Coordinates of C-alpha atoms in Angstrom, one line a residue:
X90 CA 26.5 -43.1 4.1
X91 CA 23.9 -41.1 6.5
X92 CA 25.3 -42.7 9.5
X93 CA 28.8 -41.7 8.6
X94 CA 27.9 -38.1 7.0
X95 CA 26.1 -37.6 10.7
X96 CA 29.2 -39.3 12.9
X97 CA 31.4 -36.5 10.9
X98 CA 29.0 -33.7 11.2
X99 CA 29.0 -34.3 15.1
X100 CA 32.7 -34.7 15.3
X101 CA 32.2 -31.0 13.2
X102 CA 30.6 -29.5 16.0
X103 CA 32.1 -31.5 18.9
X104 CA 35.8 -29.8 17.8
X105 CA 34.4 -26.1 19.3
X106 CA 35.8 -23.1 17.8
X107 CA 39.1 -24.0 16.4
X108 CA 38.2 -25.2 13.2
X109 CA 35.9 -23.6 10.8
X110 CA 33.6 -26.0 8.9
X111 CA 35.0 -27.0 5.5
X112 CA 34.4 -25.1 2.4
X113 CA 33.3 -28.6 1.1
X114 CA 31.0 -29.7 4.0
X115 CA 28.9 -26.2 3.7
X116 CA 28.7 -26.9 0.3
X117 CA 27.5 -30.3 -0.4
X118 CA 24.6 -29.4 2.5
X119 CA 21.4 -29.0 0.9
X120 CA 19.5 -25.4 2.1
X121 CA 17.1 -27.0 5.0
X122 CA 20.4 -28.3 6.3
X123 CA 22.4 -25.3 6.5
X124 CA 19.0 -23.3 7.5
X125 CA 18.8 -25.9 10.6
X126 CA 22.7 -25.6 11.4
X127 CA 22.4 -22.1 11.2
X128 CA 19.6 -21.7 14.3
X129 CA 20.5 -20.8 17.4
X130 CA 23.8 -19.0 16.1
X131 CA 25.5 -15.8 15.7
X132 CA 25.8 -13.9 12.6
X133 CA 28.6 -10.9 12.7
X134 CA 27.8 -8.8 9.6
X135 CA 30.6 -6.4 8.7
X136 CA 29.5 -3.4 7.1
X137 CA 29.7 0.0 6.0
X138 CA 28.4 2.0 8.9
X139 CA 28.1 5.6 7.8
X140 CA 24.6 5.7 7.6
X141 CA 22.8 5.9 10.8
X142 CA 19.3 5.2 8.7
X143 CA 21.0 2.0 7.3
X144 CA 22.4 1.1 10.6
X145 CA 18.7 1.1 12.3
X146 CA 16.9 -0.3 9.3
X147 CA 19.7 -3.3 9.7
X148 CA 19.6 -3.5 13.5
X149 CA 15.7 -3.6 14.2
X150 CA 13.8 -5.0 10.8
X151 CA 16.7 -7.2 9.5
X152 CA 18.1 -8.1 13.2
X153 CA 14.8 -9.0 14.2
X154 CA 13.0 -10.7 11.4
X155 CA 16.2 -13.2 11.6
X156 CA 15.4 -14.0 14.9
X157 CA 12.0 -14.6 14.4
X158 CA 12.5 -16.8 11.4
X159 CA 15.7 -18.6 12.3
X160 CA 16.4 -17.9 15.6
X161 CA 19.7 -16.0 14.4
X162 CA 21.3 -13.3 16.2
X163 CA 22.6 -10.8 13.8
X164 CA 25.5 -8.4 15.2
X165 CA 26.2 -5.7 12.8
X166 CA 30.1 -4.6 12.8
X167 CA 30.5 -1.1 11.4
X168 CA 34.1 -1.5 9.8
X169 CA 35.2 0.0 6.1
X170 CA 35.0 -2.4 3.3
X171 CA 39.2 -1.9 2.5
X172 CA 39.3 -2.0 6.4
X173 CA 38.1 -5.8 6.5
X174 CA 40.1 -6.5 3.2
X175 CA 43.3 -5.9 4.5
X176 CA 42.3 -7.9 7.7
X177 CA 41.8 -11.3 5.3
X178 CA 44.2 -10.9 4.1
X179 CA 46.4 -10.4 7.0
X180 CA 44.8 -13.8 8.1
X181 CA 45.1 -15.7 4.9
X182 CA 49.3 -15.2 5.1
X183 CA 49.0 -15.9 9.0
X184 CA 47.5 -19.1 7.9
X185 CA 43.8 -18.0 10.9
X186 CA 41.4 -20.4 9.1
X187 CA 39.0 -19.2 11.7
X188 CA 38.1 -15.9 11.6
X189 CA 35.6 -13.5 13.2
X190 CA 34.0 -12.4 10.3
X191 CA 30.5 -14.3 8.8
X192 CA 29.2 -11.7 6.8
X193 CA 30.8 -8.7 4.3
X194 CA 28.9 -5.9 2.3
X195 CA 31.3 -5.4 -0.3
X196 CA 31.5 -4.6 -3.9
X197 CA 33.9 -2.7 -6.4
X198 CA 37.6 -3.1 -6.1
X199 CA 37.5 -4.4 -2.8
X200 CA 35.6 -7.5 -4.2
X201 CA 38.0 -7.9 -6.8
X202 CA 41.3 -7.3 -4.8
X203 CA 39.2 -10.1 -2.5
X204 CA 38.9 -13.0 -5.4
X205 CA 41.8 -12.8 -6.4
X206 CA 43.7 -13.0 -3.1
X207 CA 41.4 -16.6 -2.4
X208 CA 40.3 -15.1 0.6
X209 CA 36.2 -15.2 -0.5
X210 CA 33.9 -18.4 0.2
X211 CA 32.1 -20.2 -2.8
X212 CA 30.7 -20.1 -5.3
X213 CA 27.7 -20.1 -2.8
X214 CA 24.7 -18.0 -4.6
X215 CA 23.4 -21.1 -6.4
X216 CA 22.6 -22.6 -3.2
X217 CA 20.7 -19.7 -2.2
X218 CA 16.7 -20.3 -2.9
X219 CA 16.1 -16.7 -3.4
X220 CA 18.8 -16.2 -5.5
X221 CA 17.3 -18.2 -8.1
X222 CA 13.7 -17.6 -7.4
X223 CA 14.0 -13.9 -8.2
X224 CA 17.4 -13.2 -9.6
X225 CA 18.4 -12.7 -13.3
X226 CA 22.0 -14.5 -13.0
X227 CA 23.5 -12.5 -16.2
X228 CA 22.4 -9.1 -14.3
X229 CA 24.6 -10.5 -11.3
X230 CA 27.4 -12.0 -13.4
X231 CA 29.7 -9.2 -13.0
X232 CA 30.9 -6.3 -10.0
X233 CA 32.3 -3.2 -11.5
X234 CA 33.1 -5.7 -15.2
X235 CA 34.5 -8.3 -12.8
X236 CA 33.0 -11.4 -12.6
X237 CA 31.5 -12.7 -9.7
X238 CA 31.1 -16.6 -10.4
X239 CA 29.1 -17.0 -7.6
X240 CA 30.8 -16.0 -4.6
X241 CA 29.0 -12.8 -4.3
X242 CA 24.9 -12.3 -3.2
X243 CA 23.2 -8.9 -4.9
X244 CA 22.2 -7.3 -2.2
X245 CA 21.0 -3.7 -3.7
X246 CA 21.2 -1.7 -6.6
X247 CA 22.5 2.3 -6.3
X248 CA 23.0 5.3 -9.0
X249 CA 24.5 8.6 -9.4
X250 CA 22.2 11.5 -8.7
X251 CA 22.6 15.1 -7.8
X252 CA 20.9 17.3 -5.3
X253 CA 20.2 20.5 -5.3
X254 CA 17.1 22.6 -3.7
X255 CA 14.5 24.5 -5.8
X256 CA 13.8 27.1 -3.4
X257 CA 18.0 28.4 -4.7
X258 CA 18.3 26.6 -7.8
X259 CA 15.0 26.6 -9.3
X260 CA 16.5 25.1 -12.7
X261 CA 19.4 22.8 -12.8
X262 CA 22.0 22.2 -15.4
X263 CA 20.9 19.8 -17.7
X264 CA 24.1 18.7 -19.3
X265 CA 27.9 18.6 -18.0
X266 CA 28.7 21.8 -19.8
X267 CA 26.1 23.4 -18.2
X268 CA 27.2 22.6 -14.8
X269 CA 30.6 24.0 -15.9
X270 CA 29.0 27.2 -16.6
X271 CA 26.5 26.9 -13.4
X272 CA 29.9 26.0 -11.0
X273 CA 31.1 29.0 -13.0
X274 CA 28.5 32.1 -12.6
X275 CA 28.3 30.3 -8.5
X276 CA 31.7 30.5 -6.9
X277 CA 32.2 28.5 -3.8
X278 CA 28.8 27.1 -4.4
X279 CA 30.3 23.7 -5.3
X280 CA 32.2 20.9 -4.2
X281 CA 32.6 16.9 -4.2
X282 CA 34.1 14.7 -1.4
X283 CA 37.8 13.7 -1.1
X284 CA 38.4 10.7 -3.7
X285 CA 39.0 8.0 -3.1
X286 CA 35.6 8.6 -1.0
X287 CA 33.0 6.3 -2.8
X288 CA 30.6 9.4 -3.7
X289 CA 33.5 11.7 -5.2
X290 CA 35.0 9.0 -7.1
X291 CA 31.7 8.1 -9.0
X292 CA 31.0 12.1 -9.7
X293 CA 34.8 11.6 -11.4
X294 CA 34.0 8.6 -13.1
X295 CA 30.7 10.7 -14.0
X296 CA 32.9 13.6 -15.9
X297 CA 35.6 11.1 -17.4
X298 CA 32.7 9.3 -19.2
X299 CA 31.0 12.3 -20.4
X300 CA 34.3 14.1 -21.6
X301 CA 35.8 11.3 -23.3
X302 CA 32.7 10.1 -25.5
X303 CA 31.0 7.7 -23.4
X304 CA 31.5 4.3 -21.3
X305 CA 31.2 2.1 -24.4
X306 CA 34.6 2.3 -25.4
X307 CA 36.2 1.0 -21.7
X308 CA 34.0 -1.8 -21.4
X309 CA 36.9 -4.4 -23.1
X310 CA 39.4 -4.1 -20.2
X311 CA 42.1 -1.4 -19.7
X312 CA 43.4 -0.2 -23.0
X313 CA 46.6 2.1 -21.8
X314 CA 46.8 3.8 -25.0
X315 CA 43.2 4.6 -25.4
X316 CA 43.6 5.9 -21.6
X317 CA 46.1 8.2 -22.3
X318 CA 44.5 9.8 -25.5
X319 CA 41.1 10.7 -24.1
X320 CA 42.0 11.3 -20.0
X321 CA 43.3 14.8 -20.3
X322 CA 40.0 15.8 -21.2
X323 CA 38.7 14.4 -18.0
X324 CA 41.4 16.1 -16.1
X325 CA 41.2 19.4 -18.3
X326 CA 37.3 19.8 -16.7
X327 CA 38.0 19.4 -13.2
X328 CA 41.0 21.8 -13.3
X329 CA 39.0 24.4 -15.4
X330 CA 35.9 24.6 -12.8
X331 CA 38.6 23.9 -9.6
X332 CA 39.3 27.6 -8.5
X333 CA 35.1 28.0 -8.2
X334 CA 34.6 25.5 -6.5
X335 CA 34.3 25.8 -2.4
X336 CA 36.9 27.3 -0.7
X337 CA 38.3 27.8 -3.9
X338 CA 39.3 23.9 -4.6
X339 CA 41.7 23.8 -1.9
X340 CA 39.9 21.4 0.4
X341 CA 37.7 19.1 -0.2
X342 CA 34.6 17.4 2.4
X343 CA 36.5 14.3 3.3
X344 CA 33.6 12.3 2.5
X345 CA 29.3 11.9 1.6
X346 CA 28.4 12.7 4.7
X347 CA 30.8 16.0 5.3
X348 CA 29.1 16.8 1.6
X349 CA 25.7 16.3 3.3
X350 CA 26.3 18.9 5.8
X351 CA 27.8 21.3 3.6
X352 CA 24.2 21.0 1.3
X353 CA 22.0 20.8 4.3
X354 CA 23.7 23.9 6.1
X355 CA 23.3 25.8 2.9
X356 CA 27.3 26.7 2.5
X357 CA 26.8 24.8 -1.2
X358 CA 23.9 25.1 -3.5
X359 CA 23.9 20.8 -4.6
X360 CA 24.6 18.2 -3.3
X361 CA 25.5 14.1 -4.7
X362 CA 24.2 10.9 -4.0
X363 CA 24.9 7.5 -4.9
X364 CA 21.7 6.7 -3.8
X365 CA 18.5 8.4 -5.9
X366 CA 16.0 8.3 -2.4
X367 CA 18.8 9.5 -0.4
X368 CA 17.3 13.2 -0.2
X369 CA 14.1 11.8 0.4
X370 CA 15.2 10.1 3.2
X371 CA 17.1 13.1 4.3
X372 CA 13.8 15.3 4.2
X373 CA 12.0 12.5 6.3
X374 CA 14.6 13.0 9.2
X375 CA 14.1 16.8 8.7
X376 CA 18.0 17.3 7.4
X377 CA 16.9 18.5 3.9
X378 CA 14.1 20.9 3.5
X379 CA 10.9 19.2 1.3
X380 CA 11.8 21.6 -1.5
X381 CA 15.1 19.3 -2.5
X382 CA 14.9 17.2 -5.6
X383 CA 17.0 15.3 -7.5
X384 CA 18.3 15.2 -11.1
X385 CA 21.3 13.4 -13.9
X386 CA 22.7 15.0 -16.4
X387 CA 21.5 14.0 -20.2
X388 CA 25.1 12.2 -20.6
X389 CA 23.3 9.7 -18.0
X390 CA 24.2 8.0 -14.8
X391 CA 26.4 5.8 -13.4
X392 CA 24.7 2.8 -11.7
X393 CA 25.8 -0.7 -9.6
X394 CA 25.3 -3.8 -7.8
X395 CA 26.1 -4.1 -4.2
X396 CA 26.7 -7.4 -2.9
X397 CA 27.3 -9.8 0.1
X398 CA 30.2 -12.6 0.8
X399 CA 31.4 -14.8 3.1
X400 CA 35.3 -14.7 4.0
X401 CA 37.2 -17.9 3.2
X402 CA 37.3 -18.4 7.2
X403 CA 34.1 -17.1 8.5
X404 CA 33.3 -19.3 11.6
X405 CA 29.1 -19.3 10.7
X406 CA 29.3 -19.9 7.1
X407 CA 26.1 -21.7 7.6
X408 CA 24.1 -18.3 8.9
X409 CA 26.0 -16.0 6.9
X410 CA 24.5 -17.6 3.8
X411 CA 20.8 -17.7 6.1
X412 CA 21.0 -14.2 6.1
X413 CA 22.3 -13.4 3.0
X414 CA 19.3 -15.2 1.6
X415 CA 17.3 -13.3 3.9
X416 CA 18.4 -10.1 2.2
X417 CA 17.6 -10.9 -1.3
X418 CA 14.0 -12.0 -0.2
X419 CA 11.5 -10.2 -1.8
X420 CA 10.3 -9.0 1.8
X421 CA 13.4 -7.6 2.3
X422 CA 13.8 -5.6 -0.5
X423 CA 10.6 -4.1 -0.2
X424 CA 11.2 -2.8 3.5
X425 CA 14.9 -1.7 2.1
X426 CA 13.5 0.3 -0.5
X427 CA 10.9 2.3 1.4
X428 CA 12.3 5.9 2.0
X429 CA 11.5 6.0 5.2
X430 CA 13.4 2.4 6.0
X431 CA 16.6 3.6 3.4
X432 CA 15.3 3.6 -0.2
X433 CA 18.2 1.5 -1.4
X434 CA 17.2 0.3 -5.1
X435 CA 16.0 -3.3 -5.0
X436 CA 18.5 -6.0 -6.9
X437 CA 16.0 -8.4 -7.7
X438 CA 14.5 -8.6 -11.4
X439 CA 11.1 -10.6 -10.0
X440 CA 9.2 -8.6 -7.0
X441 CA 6.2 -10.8 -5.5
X442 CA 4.8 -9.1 -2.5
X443 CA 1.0 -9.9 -3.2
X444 CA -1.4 -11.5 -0.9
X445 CA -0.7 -9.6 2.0
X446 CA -1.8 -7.1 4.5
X447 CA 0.7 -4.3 3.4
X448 CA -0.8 -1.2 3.1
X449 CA -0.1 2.5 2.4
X450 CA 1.4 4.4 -0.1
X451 CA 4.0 2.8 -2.5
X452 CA 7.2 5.2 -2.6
X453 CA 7.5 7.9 -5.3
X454 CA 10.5 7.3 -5.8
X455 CA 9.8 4.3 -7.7
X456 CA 11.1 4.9 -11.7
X457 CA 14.2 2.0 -10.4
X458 CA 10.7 -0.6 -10.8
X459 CA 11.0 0.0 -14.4
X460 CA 14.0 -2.5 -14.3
X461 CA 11.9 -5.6 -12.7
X462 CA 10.5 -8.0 -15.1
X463 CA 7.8 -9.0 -13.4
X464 CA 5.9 -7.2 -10.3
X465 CA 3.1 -8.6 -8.5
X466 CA 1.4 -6.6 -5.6
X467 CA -1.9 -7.5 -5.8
X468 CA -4.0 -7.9 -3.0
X469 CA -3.1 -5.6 -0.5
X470 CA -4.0 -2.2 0.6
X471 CA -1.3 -0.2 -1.8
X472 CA -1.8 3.3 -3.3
X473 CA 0.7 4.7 -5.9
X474 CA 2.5 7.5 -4.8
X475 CA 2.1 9.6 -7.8
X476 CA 0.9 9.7 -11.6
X477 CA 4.6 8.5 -12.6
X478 CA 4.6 5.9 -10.4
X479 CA 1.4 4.5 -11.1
X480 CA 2.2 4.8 -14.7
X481 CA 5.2 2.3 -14.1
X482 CA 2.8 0.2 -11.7
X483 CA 0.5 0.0 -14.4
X484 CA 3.2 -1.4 -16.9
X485 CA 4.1 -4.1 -15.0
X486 CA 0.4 -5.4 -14.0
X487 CA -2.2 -3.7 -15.5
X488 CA -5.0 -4.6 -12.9
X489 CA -3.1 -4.2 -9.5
X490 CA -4.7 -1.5 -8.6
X491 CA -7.8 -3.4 -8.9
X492 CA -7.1 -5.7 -6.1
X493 CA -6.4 -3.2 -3.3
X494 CA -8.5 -2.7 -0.7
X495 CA -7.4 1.2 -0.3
X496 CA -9.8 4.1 1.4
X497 CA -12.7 5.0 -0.2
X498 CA -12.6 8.6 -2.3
X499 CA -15.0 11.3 -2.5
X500 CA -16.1 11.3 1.5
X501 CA -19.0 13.5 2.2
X502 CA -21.4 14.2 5.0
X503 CA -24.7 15.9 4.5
X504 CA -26.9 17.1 7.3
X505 CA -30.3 14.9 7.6
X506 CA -31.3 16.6 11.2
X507 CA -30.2 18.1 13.9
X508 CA -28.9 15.4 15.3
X509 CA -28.3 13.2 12.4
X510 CA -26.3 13.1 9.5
X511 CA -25.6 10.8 5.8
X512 CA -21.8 9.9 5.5
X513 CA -21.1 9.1 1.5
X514 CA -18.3 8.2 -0.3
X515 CA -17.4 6.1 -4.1
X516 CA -17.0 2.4 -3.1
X517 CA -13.5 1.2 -3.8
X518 CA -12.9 -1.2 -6.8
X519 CA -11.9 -4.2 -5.4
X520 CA -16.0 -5.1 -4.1
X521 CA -15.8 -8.7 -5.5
X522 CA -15.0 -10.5 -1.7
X523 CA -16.6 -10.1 1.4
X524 CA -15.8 -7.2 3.6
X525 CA -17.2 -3.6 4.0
X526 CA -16.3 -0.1 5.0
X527 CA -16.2 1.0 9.0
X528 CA -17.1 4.5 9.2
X529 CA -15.6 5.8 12.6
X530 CA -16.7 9.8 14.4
X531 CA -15.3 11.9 16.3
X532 CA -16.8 14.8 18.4
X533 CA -15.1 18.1 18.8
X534 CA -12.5 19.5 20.7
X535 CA -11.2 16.4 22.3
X536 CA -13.3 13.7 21.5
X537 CA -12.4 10.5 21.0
X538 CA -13.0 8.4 18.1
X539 CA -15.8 5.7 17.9
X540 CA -17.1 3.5 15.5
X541 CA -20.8 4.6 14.2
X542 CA -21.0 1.2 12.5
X543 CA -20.1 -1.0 9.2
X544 CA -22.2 -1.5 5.8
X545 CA -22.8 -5.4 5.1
X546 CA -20.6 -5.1 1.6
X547 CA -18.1 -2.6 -0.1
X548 CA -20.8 -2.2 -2.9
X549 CA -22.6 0.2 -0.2
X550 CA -22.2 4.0 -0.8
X551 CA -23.4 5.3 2.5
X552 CA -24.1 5.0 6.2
X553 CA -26.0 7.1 8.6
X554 CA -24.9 8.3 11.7
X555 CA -27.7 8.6 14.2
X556 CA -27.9 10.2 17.9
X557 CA -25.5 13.5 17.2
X558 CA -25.4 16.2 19.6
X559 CA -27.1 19.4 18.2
X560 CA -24.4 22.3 17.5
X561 CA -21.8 19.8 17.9
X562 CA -18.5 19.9 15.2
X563 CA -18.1 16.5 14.1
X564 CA -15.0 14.6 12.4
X565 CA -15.8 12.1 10.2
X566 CA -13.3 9.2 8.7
X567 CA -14.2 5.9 6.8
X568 CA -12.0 2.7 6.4
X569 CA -12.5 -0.4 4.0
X570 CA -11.7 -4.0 4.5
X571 CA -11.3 -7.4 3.5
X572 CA -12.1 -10.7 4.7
X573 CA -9.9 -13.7 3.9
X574 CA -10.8 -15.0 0.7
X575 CA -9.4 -17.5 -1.9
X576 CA -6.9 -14.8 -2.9
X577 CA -5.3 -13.8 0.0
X578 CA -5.6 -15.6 3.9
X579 CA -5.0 -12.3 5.4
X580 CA -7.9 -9.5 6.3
X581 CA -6.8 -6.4 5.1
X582 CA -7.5 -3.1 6.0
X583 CA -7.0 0.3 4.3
X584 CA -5.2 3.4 5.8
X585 CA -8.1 6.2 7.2
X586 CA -8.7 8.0 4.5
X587 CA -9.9 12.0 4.1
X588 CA -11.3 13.3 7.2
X589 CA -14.7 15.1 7.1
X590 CA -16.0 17.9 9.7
X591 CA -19.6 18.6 10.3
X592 CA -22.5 19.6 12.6
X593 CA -26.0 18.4 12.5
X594 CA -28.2 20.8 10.3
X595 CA -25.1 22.4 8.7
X596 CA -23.0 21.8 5.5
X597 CA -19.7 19.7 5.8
X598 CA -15.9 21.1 5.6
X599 CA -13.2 18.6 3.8
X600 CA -10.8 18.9 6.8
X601 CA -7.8 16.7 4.7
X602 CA -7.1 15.1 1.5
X603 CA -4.6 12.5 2.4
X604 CA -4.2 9.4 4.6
X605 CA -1.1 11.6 6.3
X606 CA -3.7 14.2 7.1
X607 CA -6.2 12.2 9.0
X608 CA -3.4 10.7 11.2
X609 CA -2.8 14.0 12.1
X610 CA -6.2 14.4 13.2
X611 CA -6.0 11.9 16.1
X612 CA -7.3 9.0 13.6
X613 CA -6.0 5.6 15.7

C-alpha cells in the first residue's frame, strides 16, 4: 500500500499546476506529511488589508517565522473578505478547480454565504496539532451562531469598545441612554462609519440589543415576528440622535479608518473599535494622544471569533493549513496580542509561553486573559503591566511571578570615597538557580557604558564600584540573570532597570523609575 500511496503522490506532483491536490489526498495525510509537502512552497494569504500595523506584523514576524520553520514563503494579498467570496464563487460555477487562493481571513456572513455555496475546504481543524493542543472546540463551534464543523481555524478574538479622550471627555456615558443625551448636549461631536462597514454595523447591532431587551432572545434563529415587534425601537434611537450627529447625519465616514481620522483630528469627541487595544496601538504610532482610553456601555459588548479557511480549490492546501496552524500557536498569539505588534485578542483557551527568554512588560491591556483556562508563563523575564493585570496573572498561576528573572527594585548608590561608591538594590525573587546581577556605569556627559562587574549569586544585595573619577556624575543601571537550569534551557536576562546618578562623595539622584526610562538614557 506505501509503494502505491507514494507512485500516486508522485504522479500528484509530476501533473504541475493543473490539478489541485484532492480534498481526499490532503486529508487522509497525517501532519508531518503535509508539514513536509508543504516546504519549499508558496502560501498566498488573502486578507483584510486596512490596517497597515496588521499588514507589517503579518509580513515581517508571521512571513518570517514561516520561513524559518518551514521554509514557506508567505505572500499576503490585501483583498476584502466579500471581494474573494464572490471570486469562489465565480470559480466554483466556471468549474476553476485550481485557484490562486491558499489562505482566507474570513468570518461572519462571508463564512456562511462561503459553506453553504461548497466553495470552503474540510473539515480540516482536527488535523491541526494546535488546534487541539490549545483550543476549546465548543468555543469554536460556531461563527456569528453558524456552525463551523471544522472548516474554519480561530485565528483571533475582537470586541466592541469606544474611544474617546479624557483631556475632552473626562467622564463618558455609562449606559446607551446616556450616550443619547451625551450625542445630545454635543452636536456634530458624533458619528459611526457607513454600514455595512464592519465597525458601524457592530455599534448597530450594539443599540438593537440594548433597545430591544438583550441578545438572549435572537439566539434561536430569525424569528420574523419577534423582529418586527422589538426593531422600531432600534430604529426609533438612531433616528432620534441622527440630526446631532456629524455633519448633522447626512454623511457618514465611509469606514474604521475614515472614523479614525475624524477622532484623531479632533472633528469628533469618540471614537469605536472592534478591537479593545486598537487605541493603544494608535497612541504607540503617535495617531492618538496618551490621554485616550477606552470604555462599554453597562448593556455590555459585542464580541467574536475571527477565523482562517482554505478555498475548495486552493493550489497549496498543504501550506495553507502549515500556516494556519502556525497562527494558532501559542507563540503566535502572544506576538499578535502585544500592542505594539497589533493587540488582537488571543483565540486560544490554553496559553503556554513558559521556559523562555521573553522578557519585558506583559500588555495592560490584558482583562481578555481572564477568558484562558489555563496560563503558564513561568520562567521568563515578564513584569505585569499594572495592578489589574497582575491581579488576572495572579488568578491564573499564583507563583508566576515568582519564576521571573525581572530587574532588581529599590537601586541605590551611596558614596564610600571620592572615588568610590556602594551600588544596592532588593534581590529579585526568583534566587533559587544559578545566575547573578551585572551592575553596568556610565560616566557623564557622553560616556559610554561599562560593566563594573557581577555578584557570584542573585542572593547578593550589593556591589562596589571602585576607581571613579572625583567630581565626576555617574549613571548607574543593574541587570539580573539566569543560567540554564532544569526549568528552562535558555539564559535569561532582565530588561535594565531604574537608572541611578551619582558622584563620588555626594548623595545619589533616582534619574528613572521604569525599564522605558533607562533605555532612554543610552542603556544598550
Amino acid at each position: 500500500m506505501r509503494v502505491i500511496f507514494l507512485l500516486s503522490l508522485f504522479l500528484a506532483l509530476t501533473a504541475g499546476c493543473s490539478e489541485a491536490p484532492t480534498e481526499e489526498s490532503v486529508l487522509r495525510q497525517d501532519y508531518a506529511s503535509l508539514e513536509q509537502a508543504a516546504r519549499g512552497t508558496e502560501v498566498r494569504w488573502h486578507m483584510w488589508g486596512g490596517s497597515a500595523q496588521i499588514n507589517q506584523w503579518v509580513d515581517t514576524y508571521v512571513a518570517g517565522e514561516m520561513k524559518r520553520l518551514y521554509d514557506i514563503n508567505v505572500v499576503r494579498v490585501p483583498m476584502d473578505a466579500p471581494v474573494f467570496v464572490n471570486k469562489l464563487l465565480t470559480e466554483k460555477a466556471a468549474g476553476k478547480n485550481t485557484g490562486t487562493m491558499d489562505l482566507l481571513w474570513i468570518n461572519g456572513e462571508n463564512f456562511k454565504n462561503s459553506m453553504q455555496a461548497g466553495v470552503l475546504f474540510g473539515p480540516f481543524t482536527n488535523r491541526l496539532p494546535n488546534f487541539t493542543a490549545w483550543y476549546d472546540p465548543q468555543k469554536s463551534a460556531h461563527d456569528f451562531g453558524y456552525p463551523v464543523n471544522g472548516f474554519e481555524a480561530p485565528y483571533g478574538r475582537a470586541q466592541f469598545v469606544f474611544e474617546y479622550d479624557t483631556e475632552r471627555t473626562p467622564t463618558p456615558p455609562a449606559t446607551l441612554a446616556e450616550l443619547a443625551d451625551w450625542i445630545r448636549a454635543n452636536p456634530g461631536r458624533f458619528t459611526y462609519p457607513q454600514p455595512p462597514d464592519f465597525t458601524g454595523s457592530a455599534f448597530i447591532r450594539q443599540v438593537f440589543y440594548a433597545t430591544t431587551g438583550g441578545h438572549g432572545q435572537y439566539m434561536k434563529g430569525l424569528d420574523k415576528d419577534l423582529y418586527a415587534e422589538k426593531s422600531p425601537a432600534a430604529w426609533a434611537w438612531l433616528n432620534e440622535i441622527e440630526p446631532a450627529l456629524w455633519r448633522g447625519g447626512k454623511t457618514y465616514p465611509k469606514d474604521a479608518a475614515a472614523l479614525d481620522t475624524l477622532f484623531a483630528r479632533g472633528e469628533i469627541d469618540m471614537g469605536m473599535s472592534y478591537h479593545p487595544a486598537h487605541a493603544q496601538m494608535k497612541i504607540l504610532e503617535k495617531t492618538y494622544p496618551d490621554t485616550v482610553r477606552t470604555f462599554v456601555l453597562e448593556e455590555g459588548a459585542i464580541f467574536n471569533t475571527h477565523f482562517t479557511a482554505v478555498p475548495f480549490n486552493a493550489p497549496n492546501k498543504a501550506g495553507a493549513m502549515v500556516l494556519a496552524d502556525f497562527l494558532m500557536s501559542p507563540e503566535a498569539q502572544l506576538s499578535k496580542f502585544v500592542p505594539a505588534n497589533w493587540g488582537d485578542m488571543p483565540a486560544l483557551e490554553v496559553l503556554g509561553v513558559n521556559s523562555n527568554a521573553l522578557r519585558g512588560t506583559i500588555p495592560s491591556s490584558v482583562p481578555e486573559l481572564a477568558a484562558l483556562r489555563s496560563l503558564n508563563v513561568n520562567d521568563n523575564g515578564l513584569t505585569a503591566g499594572d495592578g489589574a493585570t497582575a491581579a488576572v496573572l495572579a488568578e491564573l498561576n499564583s507563583f508566576w511571578s515568582l519564576s521571573q528573572t525581572v530587574p532588581p527594585t529599590d537601586v541605590r548608590v551611596g558614596s564610600l570615597s571620592d572615588t568610590a561608591v556602594m551600588v544596592s538594590w532588593t534581590p529579585i525573587e526568583q534566587w533559587g538557580n544559578a545566575g547573578g546581577y551585572r551592575v553596568y556605569y556610565a560616566a557623564q556627559p557622553d560616556g559610554e557604558w561599562k560593566l563594573a562587574g557581577v555578584t557570584p549569586d542573585k542572593s547578593t544585595d550589593f556591589f562596589t564600584v571602585t576607581n571613579l573619577i572625583m567630581g565626576t556624575t555617574y549613571l548607574f543601571a543593574v541587570q539580573s540573570w539566569t543560567e540554564p537550569n532544569a526549568a528552562n534551557a535558555n539564559r535569561v536576562e532582565s530588561d535594565w532597570g531604574v537608572v541611578v546618578s551619582a558622584v563620588p562623595g555626594v548623595e545619589s539622584v533616582l534619574l528613572s523609575g521604569s525599564v522605558t526610562d533607562a533605555v532612554g538614557w543610552g542603556v544598550p
